[in-house]
Amino acid sequence: MEWITATKIPVGRWAGNGVDWLTEHAAWFFDGLAAVVNGLITGILWALQTPPALAVVAVFAAIAWLLQRSWGTVALVVLGFLFILNQGYWEETTETLTLVLSAVVVCMGVGVPIGIAAAHRPKLYAALRPVLDLMQTLPTFVYLIPAIVFFGIGMVPGLIATAIFVIPAPIRLTHLGITTTPKELKEAGLAFGATRGQLLRKVELPWAMPQIMVGLTQTIMLSLSMVVIAALVGADGLGVPVVRALNTVNTALGFEAGLVIVVVAILLDRVFRRGG
C-alpha cells in the first residue's frame, strides 16, 4: 500500500496555496467585504441593544401578530423573551439575534436570486449542485480556518462561516419552488402576453413563495445551529457561555445557555413559519 501514499495528491497543499494567493492578491476584496458585513452587524446590534429591552420585546410581539395573527403566538413570544430576561442573557441573545438576522439578510439576498437564475438555467444548476453539496457536507469547523485568515476574529468571520454553511438551503428551495410551477400557469401567463419578468413576478414567485418561506425558516434554524461554532472564532452571543461551560465543565451554565438557545429557536420558528 505504500506505493499509493507515495503518490499522494497534494490537495491540502493546493488549498493552502490558494488561500495564500487570495490573501496576497485579494486583500482589498476581503477588507471591503468585512467593512460591509461589519456595518450590517453594527446596525442590527444597535437597533436591538439601544432601546429598552421591553421595547424590543414589544416590537417582536407586534411582528408576531402581523405575521401570524395569533394571540397565542404573541403570548409565547412575550413569555419567551421575559424568561430570557429573567435568566440574565439579554445581551447575549441580542448578539445571537444579530448574527441570525444578518445571516438571513445575506443568505436570502444572495440565495433567492441564485435559485431563480438556476431554475431558469438547468446547466447553471448542474454546475452549482456539486458546489452546494460540498458546502453542506464539509465539516463546519473547516470554514473557520480561512475565515480567520481573511477576516481575523470576531462577528464577521462567524457570519461568513455561517453564511457559507447556510446559503445552499435558500438556493435549493427557491430552485425547487420555481421549477415546480405548473406548465399550465406559465402557458396561461404567456397567453395573456406576460413578459419573462412579469411571468416571474406574477406566476412563478407566488407559486414558489411557500418553498421560499421554508428556505427562510431553514436559514434561521441553521444559523442558530452555528452559534456555538461561531463563538470559537470570537463571535459574541449565546455560544460564548456554552463554550465557557464546556471549558470549565460547568453543567449549570451550559444548561442555562443551551435552554436559552432553544427558546430563541422556538420563538423565531413560531414567528416566521408560514401559515399565519
PDB file of C-alpha atoms in Angstrom:
ATOM      1  CA  MET A   1       0.000   0.000   0.000  1.00  0.00           C
ATOM      2  CA  GLU A   2       2.987   2.325   0.279  1.00  0.00           C
ATOM      3  CA  TRP A   3       3.013   2.950  -3.462  1.00  0.00           C
ATOM      4  CA  ILE A   4      -0.438   4.559  -3.125  1.00  0.00           C
ATOM      5  CA  THR A   5       0.601   7.011  -0.392  1.00  0.00           C
ATOM      6  CA  ALA A   6       3.888   7.700  -2.205  1.00  0.00           C
ATOM      7  CA  THR A   7       1.900   9.397  -4.963  1.00  0.00           C
ATOM      8  CA  LYS A   8      -0.399  11.329  -2.623  1.00  0.00           C
ATOM      9  CA  ILE A   9      -2.402  14.045  -4.369  1.00  0.00           C
ATOM     10  CA  PRO A  10      -1.444  17.311  -2.617  1.00  0.00           C
ATOM     11  CA  VAL A  11      -4.989  18.538  -2.040  1.00  0.00           C
ATOM     12  CA  GLY A  12      -4.128  20.224   1.245  1.00  0.00           C
ATOM     13  CA  ARG A  13      -1.104  21.997  -0.235  1.00  0.00           C
ATOM     14  CA  TRP A  14      -3.189  23.230  -3.173  1.00  0.00           C
ATOM     15  CA  ALA A  15      -5.808  24.605  -0.786  1.00  0.00           C
ATOM     16  CA  GLY A  16      -3.126  26.301   1.315  1.00  0.00           C
ATOM     17  CA  ASN A  17      -1.522  27.836  -1.769  1.00  0.00           C
ATOM     18  CA  GLY A  18      -4.927  29.080  -2.919  1.00  0.00           C
ATOM     19  CA  VAL A  19      -5.583  30.752   0.422  1.00  0.00           C
ATOM     20  CA  ASP A  20      -2.120  32.313   0.387  1.00  0.00           C
ATOM     21  CA  TRP A  21      -2.685  33.643  -3.132  1.00  0.00           C
ATOM     22  CA  LEU A  22      -6.054  35.143  -2.171  1.00  0.00           C
ATOM     23  CA  THR A  23      -4.554  36.683   0.955  1.00  0.00           C
ATOM     24  CA  GLU A  24      -1.851  38.357  -1.121  1.00  0.00           C
ATOM     25  CA  HIS A  25      -3.820  39.440  -4.188  1.00  0.00           C
ATOM     26  CA  ALA A  26      -7.416  39.860  -2.993  1.00  0.00           C
ATOM     27  CA  ALA A  27      -6.935  41.542   0.375  1.00  0.00           C
ATOM     28  CA  TRP A  28      -8.797  44.617  -0.935  1.00  0.00           C
ATOM     29  CA  PHE A  29     -11.888  42.498  -1.630  1.00  0.00           C
ATOM     30  CA  PHE A  30     -11.919  40.847   1.792  1.00  0.00           C
ATOM     31  CA  ASP A  31     -11.334  44.180   3.526  1.00  0.00           C
ATOM     32  CA  GLY A  32     -14.273  45.721   1.672  1.00  0.00           C
ATOM     33  CA  LEU A  33     -16.487  42.725   2.372  1.00  0.00           C
ATOM     34  CA  ALA A  34     -15.540  42.837   6.048  1.00  0.00           C
ATOM     35  CA  ALA A  35     -16.428  46.543   6.191  1.00  0.00           C
ATOM     36  CA  VAL A  36     -19.863  45.940   4.623  1.00  0.00           C
ATOM     37  CA  VAL A  37     -20.628  42.943   6.843  1.00  0.00           C
ATOM     38  CA  ASN A  38     -19.410  44.759   9.937  1.00  0.00           C
ATOM     39  CA  GLY A  39     -21.662  47.703   9.090  1.00  0.00           C
ATOM     40  CA  LEU A  40     -24.648  45.379   8.780  1.00  0.00           C
ATOM     41  CA  ILE A  41     -23.860  43.699  12.102  1.00  0.00           C
ATOM     42  CA  THR A  42     -23.286  47.035  13.867  1.00  0.00           C
ATOM     43  CA  GLY A  43     -26.592  48.433  12.588  1.00  0.00           C
ATOM     44  CA  ILE A  44     -28.682  45.457  13.699  1.00  0.00           C
ATOM     45  CA  LEU A  45     -26.877  45.252  17.041  1.00  0.00           C
ATOM     46  CA  TRP A  46     -27.532  48.955  17.654  1.00  0.00           C
ATOM     47  CA  ALA A  47     -31.240  48.513  16.842  1.00  0.00           C
ATOM     48  CA  LEU A  48     -31.539  45.627  19.318  1.00  0.00           C
ATOM     49  CA  GLN A  49     -29.423  46.957  22.176  1.00  0.00           C
ATOM     50  CA  THR A  50     -30.085  50.714  22.194  1.00  0.00           C
ATOM     51  CA  PRO A  51     -33.825  50.687  23.066  1.00  0.00           C
ATOM     52  CA  PRO A  52     -35.024  49.306  26.412  1.00  0.00           C
ATOM     53  CA  ALA A  53     -35.325  45.535  26.421  1.00  0.00           C
ATOM     54  CA  LEU A  54     -39.096  45.634  26.943  1.00  0.00           C
ATOM     55  CA  ALA A  55     -39.476  47.905  23.906  1.00  0.00           C
ATOM     56  CA  VAL A  56     -37.641  45.349  21.755  1.00  0.00           C
ATOM     57  CA  VAL A  57     -39.876  42.607  23.164  1.00  0.00           C
ATOM     58  CA  ALA A  58     -42.933  44.700  22.217  1.00  0.00           C
ATOM     59  CA  VAL A  59     -41.609  45.082  18.663  1.00  0.00           C
ATOM     60  CA  PHE A  60     -41.139  41.329  18.302  1.00  0.00           C
ATOM     61  CA  ALA A  61     -44.631  40.786  19.703  1.00  0.00           C
ATOM     62  CA  ALA A  62     -46.033  43.204  17.106  1.00  0.00           C
ATOM     63  CA  ILE A  63     -44.146  41.381  14.337  1.00  0.00           C
ATOM     64  CA  ALA A  64     -45.536  38.076  15.606  1.00  0.00           C
ATOM     65  CA  TRP A  65     -49.069  39.470  15.446  1.00  0.00           C
ATOM     66  CA  LEU A  66     -48.614  40.926  11.954  1.00  0.00           C
ATOM     67  CA  LEU A  67     -47.199  37.668  10.554  1.00  0.00           C
ATOM     68  CA  GLN A  68     -49.293  35.086  12.407  1.00  0.00           C
ATOM     69  CA  ARG A  69     -52.468  36.887  13.594  1.00  0.00           C
ATOM     70  CA  SER A  70     -52.434  34.701  16.690  1.00  0.00           C
ATOM     71  CA  TRP A  71     -52.603  35.948  20.266  1.00  0.00           C
ATOM     72  CA  GLY A  72     -51.166  32.620  21.373  1.00  0.00           C
ATOM     73  CA  THR A  73     -48.017  33.241  19.330  1.00  0.00           C
ATOM     74  CA  VAL A  74     -47.777  36.778  20.714  1.00  0.00           C
ATOM     75  CA  ALA A  75     -48.069  35.460  24.279  1.00  0.00           C
ATOM     76  CA  LEU A  76     -45.426  32.826  23.565  1.00  0.00           C
ATOM     77  CA  VAL A  77     -43.028  35.480  22.227  1.00  0.00           C
ATOM     78  CA  VAL A  78     -43.540  37.755  25.240  1.00  0.00           C
ATOM     79  CA  LEU A  79     -43.168  34.920  27.764  1.00  0.00           C
ATOM     80  CA  GLY A  80     -40.094  33.567  25.961  1.00  0.00           C
ATOM     81  CA  PHE A  81     -38.287  36.895  25.997  1.00  0.00           C
ATOM     82  CA  LEU A  82     -39.286  37.543  29.612  1.00  0.00           C
ATOM     83  CA  PHE A  83     -37.758  34.169  30.504  1.00  0.00           C
ATOM     84  CA  ILE A  84     -34.533  35.202  28.727  1.00  0.00           C
ATOM     85  CA  LEU A  85     -34.504  38.488  30.666  1.00  0.00           C
ATOM     86  CA  ASN A  86     -35.105  36.591  33.892  1.00  0.00           C
ATOM     87  CA  GLN A  87     -32.098  34.348  33.211  1.00  0.00           C
ATOM     88  CA  GLY A  88     -29.850  37.353  32.552  1.00  0.00           C
ATOM     89  CA  TYR A  89     -28.969  36.520  28.934  1.00  0.00           C
ATOM     90  CA  TRP A  90     -30.494  39.508  27.160  1.00  0.00           C
ATOM     91  CA  GLU A  91     -27.221  40.949  25.830  1.00  0.00           C
ATOM     92  CA  GLU A  92     -26.047  37.563  24.552  1.00  0.00           C
ATOM     93  CA  THR A  93     -29.472  36.963  23.000  1.00  0.00           C
ATOM     94  CA  THR A  94     -29.385  40.251  21.101  1.00  0.00           C
ATOM     95  CA  GLU A  95     -25.908  39.359  19.810  1.00  0.00           C
ATOM     96  CA  THR A  96     -27.163  35.958  18.655  1.00  0.00           C
ATOM     97  CA  LEU A  97     -30.217  37.563  17.028  1.00  0.00           C
ATOM     98  CA  THR A  98     -27.855  39.953  15.261  1.00  0.00           C
ATOM     99  CA  LEU A  99     -25.870  37.032  13.848  1.00  0.00           C
ATOM    100  CA  VAL A 100     -29.052  35.217  12.789  1.00  0.00           C
ATOM    101  CA  LEU A 101     -30.727  38.265  11.223  1.00  0.00           C
ATOM    102  CA  SER A 102     -27.516  39.216   9.406  1.00  0.00           C
ATOM    103  CA  ALA A 103     -27.259  35.663   8.057  1.00  0.00           C
ATOM    104  CA  VAL A 104     -30.883  35.872   6.900  1.00  0.00           C
ATOM    105  CA  VAL A 105     -30.222  39.135   5.057  1.00  0.00           C
ATOM    106  CA  VAL A 106     -27.082  37.788   3.377  1.00  0.00           C
ATOM    107  CA  CYS A 107     -28.331  34.269   2.592  1.00  0.00           C
ATOM    108  CA  MET A 108     -31.797  35.240   1.368  1.00  0.00           C
ATOM    109  CA  GLY A 109     -30.463  38.270  -0.510  1.00  0.00           C
ATOM    110  CA  VAL A 110     -27.939  36.115  -2.358  1.00  0.00           C
ATOM    111  CA  GLY A 111     -29.588  32.690  -2.309  1.00  0.00           C
ATOM    112  CA  VAL A 112     -33.012  33.607  -3.725  1.00  0.00           C
ATOM    113  CA  PRO A 113     -31.676  35.341  -6.890  1.00  0.00           C
ATOM    114  CA  ILE A 114     -29.218  32.490  -7.474  1.00  0.00           C
ATOM    115  CA  GLY A 115     -32.036  29.969  -7.017  1.00  0.00           C
ATOM    116  CA  ILE A 116     -34.193  31.849  -9.534  1.00  0.00           C
ATOM    117  CA  ALA A 117     -31.339  32.010 -12.042  1.00  0.00           C
ATOM    118  CA  ALA A 118     -30.568  28.318 -11.580  1.00  0.00           C
ATOM    119  CA  ALA A 119     -34.222  27.401 -12.081  1.00  0.00           C
ATOM    120  CA  HIS A 120     -34.231  29.093 -15.486  1.00  0.00           C
ATOM    121  CA  ARG A 121     -30.801  27.728 -16.486  1.00  0.00           C
ATOM    122  CA  PRO A 122     -30.534  23.964 -15.917  1.00  0.00           C
ATOM    123  CA  LYS A 123     -26.851  23.947 -16.888  1.00  0.00           C
ATOM    124  CA  LEU A 124     -26.120  26.529 -14.183  1.00  0.00           C
ATOM    125  CA  TYR A 125     -27.855  24.398 -11.557  1.00  0.00           C
ATOM    126  CA  ALA A 126     -25.995  21.315 -12.764  1.00  0.00           C
ATOM    127  CA  ALA A 127     -22.737  23.210 -12.211  1.00  0.00           C
ATOM    128  CA  LEU A 128     -23.882  24.539  -8.829  1.00  0.00           C
ATOM    129  CA  ARG A 129     -25.108  21.215  -7.444  1.00  0.00           C
ATOM    130  CA  PRO A 130     -21.686  19.725  -6.547  1.00  0.00           C
ATOM    131  CA  VAL A 131     -20.630  23.055  -5.042  1.00  0.00           C
ATOM    132  CA  LEU A 132     -23.781  23.161  -2.886  1.00  0.00           C
ATOM    133  CA  ASP A 133     -23.218  19.546  -1.841  1.00  0.00           C
ATOM    134  CA  LEU A 134     -19.667  20.412  -0.812  1.00  0.00           C
ATOM    135  CA  MET A 135     -20.780  23.475   1.157  1.00  0.00           C
ATOM    136  CA  GLN A 136     -23.359  21.455   3.094  1.00  0.00           C
ATOM    137  CA  THR A 137     -21.277  18.352   3.777  1.00  0.00           C
ATOM    138  CA  LEU A 138     -17.863  19.877   4.518  1.00  0.00           C
ATOM    139  CA  PRO A 139     -17.350  19.992   8.309  1.00  0.00           C
ATOM    140  CA  THR A 140     -18.253  23.457   9.513  1.00  0.00           C
ATOM    141  CA  PHE A 141     -15.032  23.777  11.504  1.00  0.00           C
ATOM    142  CA  VAL A 142     -13.129  23.766   8.196  1.00  0.00           C
ATOM    143  CA  TYR A 143     -14.790  27.067   7.253  1.00  0.00           C
ATOM    144  CA  LEU A 144     -13.363  28.721  10.345  1.00  0.00           C
ATOM    145  CA  ILE A 145      -9.733  28.425   9.190  1.00  0.00           C
ATOM    146  CA  PRO A 146      -9.952  30.585   6.031  1.00  0.00           C
ATOM    147  CA  ALA A 147     -12.484  32.845   7.778  1.00  0.00           C
ATOM    148  CA  ILE A 148      -9.881  33.665  10.437  1.00  0.00           C
ATOM    149  CA  VAL A 149      -7.165  34.124   7.810  1.00  0.00           C
ATOM    150  CA  PHE A 150      -9.243  36.516   5.702  1.00  0.00           C
ATOM    151  CA  PHE A 151     -11.248  38.371   8.373  1.00  0.00           C
ATOM    152  CA  GLY A 152      -9.465  37.902  11.718  1.00  0.00           C
ATOM    153  CA  ILE A 153     -11.617  37.065  14.735  1.00  0.00           C
ATOM    154  CA  GLY A 154     -14.967  38.465  15.815  1.00  0.00           C
ATOM    155  CA  MET A 155     -18.514  38.579  14.487  1.00  0.00           C
ATOM    156  CA  VAL A 156     -17.513  38.998  10.826  1.00  0.00           C
ATOM    157  CA  PRO A 157     -15.779  35.605  10.360  1.00  0.00           C
ATOM    158  CA  GLY A 158     -18.579  33.990  12.375  1.00  0.00           C
ATOM    159  CA  LEU A 159     -21.163  35.435   9.992  1.00  0.00           C
ATOM    160  CA  ILE A 160     -19.146  34.499   6.893  1.00  0.00           C
ATOM    161  CA  ALA A 161     -18.750  30.890   8.067  1.00  0.00           C
ATOM    162  CA  THR A 162     -22.456  30.774   8.930  1.00  0.00           C
ATOM    163  CA  ALA A 163     -23.459  32.143   5.519  1.00  0.00           C
ATOM    164  CA  ILE A 164     -21.319  29.604   3.643  1.00  0.00           C
ATOM    165  CA  PHE A 165     -22.908  26.769   5.586  1.00  0.00           C
ATOM    166  CA  VAL A 166     -26.487  28.080   5.344  1.00  0.00           C
ATOM    167  CA  ILE A 167     -26.790  29.573   1.852  1.00  0.00           C
ATOM    168  CA  PRO A 168     -27.355  26.263  -0.019  1.00  0.00           C
ATOM    169  CA  ALA A 169     -30.759  25.919   1.711  1.00  0.00           C
ATOM    170  CA  PRO A 170     -32.428  29.025   0.188  1.00  0.00           C
ATOM    171  CA  ILE A 171     -30.802  28.303  -3.187  1.00  0.00           C
ATOM    172  CA  ARG A 172     -32.138  24.740  -3.327  1.00  0.00           C
ATOM    173  CA  LEU A 173     -35.608  25.576  -2.015  1.00  0.00           C
ATOM    174  CA  THR A 174     -36.030  28.595  -4.307  1.00  0.00           C
ATOM    175  CA  HIS A 175     -34.938  26.453  -7.250  1.00  0.00           C
ATOM    176  CA  LEU A 176     -37.439  23.787  -6.200  1.00  0.00           C
ATOM    177  CA  GLY A 177     -40.287  26.266  -5.913  1.00  0.00           C
ATOM    178  CA  ILE A 178     -39.651  27.883  -9.301  1.00  0.00           C
ATOM    179  CA  THR A 179     -39.128  24.622 -11.201  1.00  0.00           C
ATOM    180  CA  THR A 180     -42.309  23.052  -9.801  1.00  0.00           C
ATOM    181  CA  THR A 181     -44.523  25.853 -11.144  1.00  0.00           C
ATOM    182  CA  PRO A 182     -47.189  24.083 -13.276  1.00  0.00           C
ATOM    183  CA  LYS A 183     -46.742  24.489 -17.015  1.00  0.00           C
ATOM    184  CA  GLU A 184     -50.415  25.394 -17.314  1.00  0.00           C
ATOM    185  CA  LEU A 185     -49.896  28.501 -15.187  1.00  0.00           C
ATOM    186  CA  LYS A 186     -46.885  29.562 -17.245  1.00  0.00           C
ATOM    187  CA  GLU A 187     -48.741  28.970 -20.510  1.00  0.00           C
ATOM    188  CA  ALA A 188     -51.697  30.984 -19.247  1.00  0.00           C
ATOM    189  CA  GLY A 189     -49.406  33.873 -18.369  1.00  0.00           C
ATOM    190  CA  LEU A 190     -47.717  33.755 -21.756  1.00  0.00           C
ATOM    191  CA  ALA A 191     -51.093  33.563 -23.488  1.00  0.00           C
ATOM    192  CA  PHE A 192     -52.061  36.843 -21.846  1.00  0.00           C
ATOM    193  CA  GLY A 193     -48.869  38.449 -23.129  1.00  0.00           C
ATOM    194  CA  ALA A 194     -46.772  38.383 -19.973  1.00  0.00           C
ATOM    195  CA  THR A 195     -43.079  39.134 -20.359  1.00  0.00           C
ATOM    196  CA  ARG A 196     -40.439  36.965 -18.664  1.00  0.00           C
ATOM    197  CA  GLY A 197     -40.204  39.472 -15.823  1.00  0.00           C
ATOM    198  CA  GLN A 198     -43.976  39.595 -15.378  1.00  0.00           C
ATOM    199  CA  LEU A 199     -44.185  35.805 -15.522  1.00  0.00           C
ATOM    200  CA  LEU A 200     -41.596  35.607 -12.742  1.00  0.00           C
ATOM    201  CA  ARG A 201     -43.260  38.220 -10.524  1.00  0.00           C
ATOM    202  CA  LYS A 202     -46.907  37.263 -11.041  1.00  0.00           C
ATOM    203  CA  VAL A 203     -46.785  33.497 -11.565  1.00  0.00           C
ATOM    204  CA  GLU A 204     -43.538  31.794 -10.562  1.00  0.00           C
ATOM    205  CA  LEU A 205     -42.691  33.711  -7.385  1.00  0.00           C
ATOM    206  CA  PRO A 206     -46.214  33.487  -5.892  1.00  0.00           C
ATOM    207  CA  TRP A 207     -46.235  29.745  -6.581  1.00  0.00           C
ATOM    208  CA  ALA A 208     -42.735  29.339  -5.131  1.00  0.00           C
ATOM    209  CA  MET A 209     -43.385  31.513  -2.078  1.00  0.00           C
ATOM    210  CA  PRO A 210     -44.165  28.582   0.289  1.00  0.00           C
ATOM    211  CA  GLN A 211     -40.833  26.981  -0.603  1.00  0.00           C
ATOM    212  CA  ILE A 212     -39.023  30.296  -0.254  1.00  0.00           C
ATOM    213  CA  MET A 213     -40.536  30.749   3.219  1.00  0.00           C
ATOM    214  CA  VAL A 214     -39.363  27.251   4.124  1.00  0.00           C
ATOM    215  CA  GLY A 215     -35.924  28.390   2.963  1.00  0.00           C
ATOM    216  CA  LEU A 216     -36.231  31.369   5.321  1.00  0.00           C
ATOM    217  CA  THR A 217     -37.049  29.206   8.342  1.00  0.00           C
ATOM    218  CA  GLN A 218     -34.289  26.765   7.393  1.00  0.00           C
ATOM    219  CA  THR A 219     -31.868  29.685   7.195  1.00  0.00           C
ATOM    220  CA  ILE A 220     -32.866  30.792  10.694  1.00  0.00           C
ATOM    221  CA  MET A 221     -32.573  27.327  12.224  1.00  0.00           C
ATOM    222  CA  LEU A 222     -29.259  26.514  10.528  1.00  0.00           C
ATOM    223  CA  SER A 223     -27.854  29.894  11.584  1.00  0.00           C
ATOM    224  CA  LEU A 224     -28.773  29.139  15.188  1.00  0.00           C
ATOM    225  CA  SER A 225     -27.013  25.793  14.893  1.00  0.00           C
ATOM    226  CA  MET A 226     -23.817  27.715  14.081  1.00  0.00           C
ATOM    227  CA  VAL A 227     -23.974  29.916  17.189  1.00  0.00           C
ATOM    228  CA  VAL A 228     -21.627  27.787  19.279  1.00  0.00           C
ATOM    229  CA  ILE A 229     -19.231  27.148  16.384  1.00  0.00           C
ATOM    230  CA  ALA A 230     -19.084  30.868  15.555  1.00  0.00           C
ATOM    231  CA  ALA A 231     -18.152  31.549  19.187  1.00  0.00           C
ATOM    232  CA  LEU A 232     -14.907  29.651  18.585  1.00  0.00           C
ATOM    233  CA  VAL A 233     -13.741  32.448  16.246  1.00  0.00           C
ATOM    234  CA  GLY A 234     -14.664  35.247  18.624  1.00  0.00           C
ATOM    235  CA  ALA A 235     -18.299  35.825  17.643  1.00  0.00           C
ATOM    236  CA  ASP A 236     -20.338  37.147  20.557  1.00  0.00           C
ATOM    237  CA  GLY A 237     -23.650  35.656  21.568  1.00  0.00           C
ATOM    238  CA  LEU A 238     -25.112  32.662  23.333  1.00  0.00           C
ATOM    239  CA  GLY A 239     -22.350  30.431  22.040  1.00  0.00           C
ATOM    240  CA  VAL A 240     -19.851  32.142  24.348  1.00  0.00           C
ATOM    241  CA  PRO A 241     -21.337  30.871  27.645  1.00  0.00           C
ATOM    242  CA  VAL A 242     -21.737  27.412  26.088  1.00  0.00           C
ATOM    243  CA  VAL A 243     -18.033  27.317  25.174  1.00  0.00           C
ATOM    244  CA  ARG A 244     -17.134  28.685  28.620  1.00  0.00           C
ATOM    245  CA  ALA A 245     -19.262  25.993  30.274  1.00  0.00           C
ATOM    246  CA  LEU A 246     -17.556  23.338  28.171  1.00  0.00           C
ATOM    247  CA  ASN A 247     -14.099  24.564  29.118  1.00  0.00           C
ATOM    248  CA  THR A 248     -14.922  24.709  32.828  1.00  0.00           C
ATOM    249  CA  VAL A 249     -17.241  21.658  32.903  1.00  0.00           C
ATOM    250  CA  ASN A 250     -19.970  23.924  34.321  1.00  0.00           C
ATOM    251  CA  THR A 251     -23.203  21.975  33.893  1.00  0.00           C
ATOM    252  CA  ALA A 252     -25.468  24.719  35.245  1.00  0.00           C
ATOM    253  CA  LEU A 253     -24.073  27.387  32.898  1.00  0.00           C
ATOM    254  CA  GLY A 254     -24.199  25.065  29.909  1.00  0.00           C
ATOM    255  CA  PHE A 255     -27.807  24.068  30.577  1.00  0.00           C
ATOM    256  CA  GLU A 256     -28.910  27.683  31.068  1.00  0.00           C
ATOM    257  CA  ALA A 257     -27.305  28.912  27.840  1.00  0.00           C
ATOM    258  CA  GLY A 258     -28.456  25.864  25.906  1.00  0.00           C
ATOM    259  CA  LEU A 259     -32.038  26.293  27.101  1.00  0.00           C
ATOM    260  CA  VAL A 260     -31.998  29.971  26.097  1.00  0.00           C
ATOM    261  CA  ILE A 261     -30.813  28.970  22.603  1.00  0.00           C
ATOM    262  CA  VAL A 262     -33.721  26.520  22.387  1.00  0.00           C
ATOM    263  CA  VAL A 263     -36.166  29.249  23.465  1.00  0.00           C
ATOM    264  CA  VAL A 264     -34.815  31.636  20.804  1.00  0.00           C
ATOM    265  CA  ALA A 265     -35.126  28.907  18.160  1.00  0.00           C
ATOM    266  CA  ILE A 266     -38.746  28.183  19.134  1.00  0.00           C
ATOM    267  CA  LEU A 267     -39.686  31.867  19.133  1.00  0.00           C
ATOM    268  CA  LEU A 268     -38.155  32.549  15.717  1.00  0.00           C
ATOM    269  CA  ASP A 269     -39.743  29.429  14.268  1.00  0.00           C
ATOM    270  CA  ARG A 270     -43.219  30.368  15.562  1.00  0.00           C
ATOM    271  CA  VAL A 271     -42.926  33.960  14.353  1.00  0.00           C
ATOM    272  CA  PHE A 272     -41.594  33.326  10.840  1.00  0.00           C
ATOM    273  CA  ARG A 273     -43.133  29.985   9.925  1.00  0.00           C
ATOM    274  CA  ARG A 274     -45.658  30.043   7.115  1.00  0.00           C
ATOM    275  CA  GLY A 275     -49.313  29.696   7.972  1.00  0.00           C
ATOM    276  CA  GLY A 276     -50.175  32.931   9.666  1.00  0.00           C
TER     277      GLY A 276
END
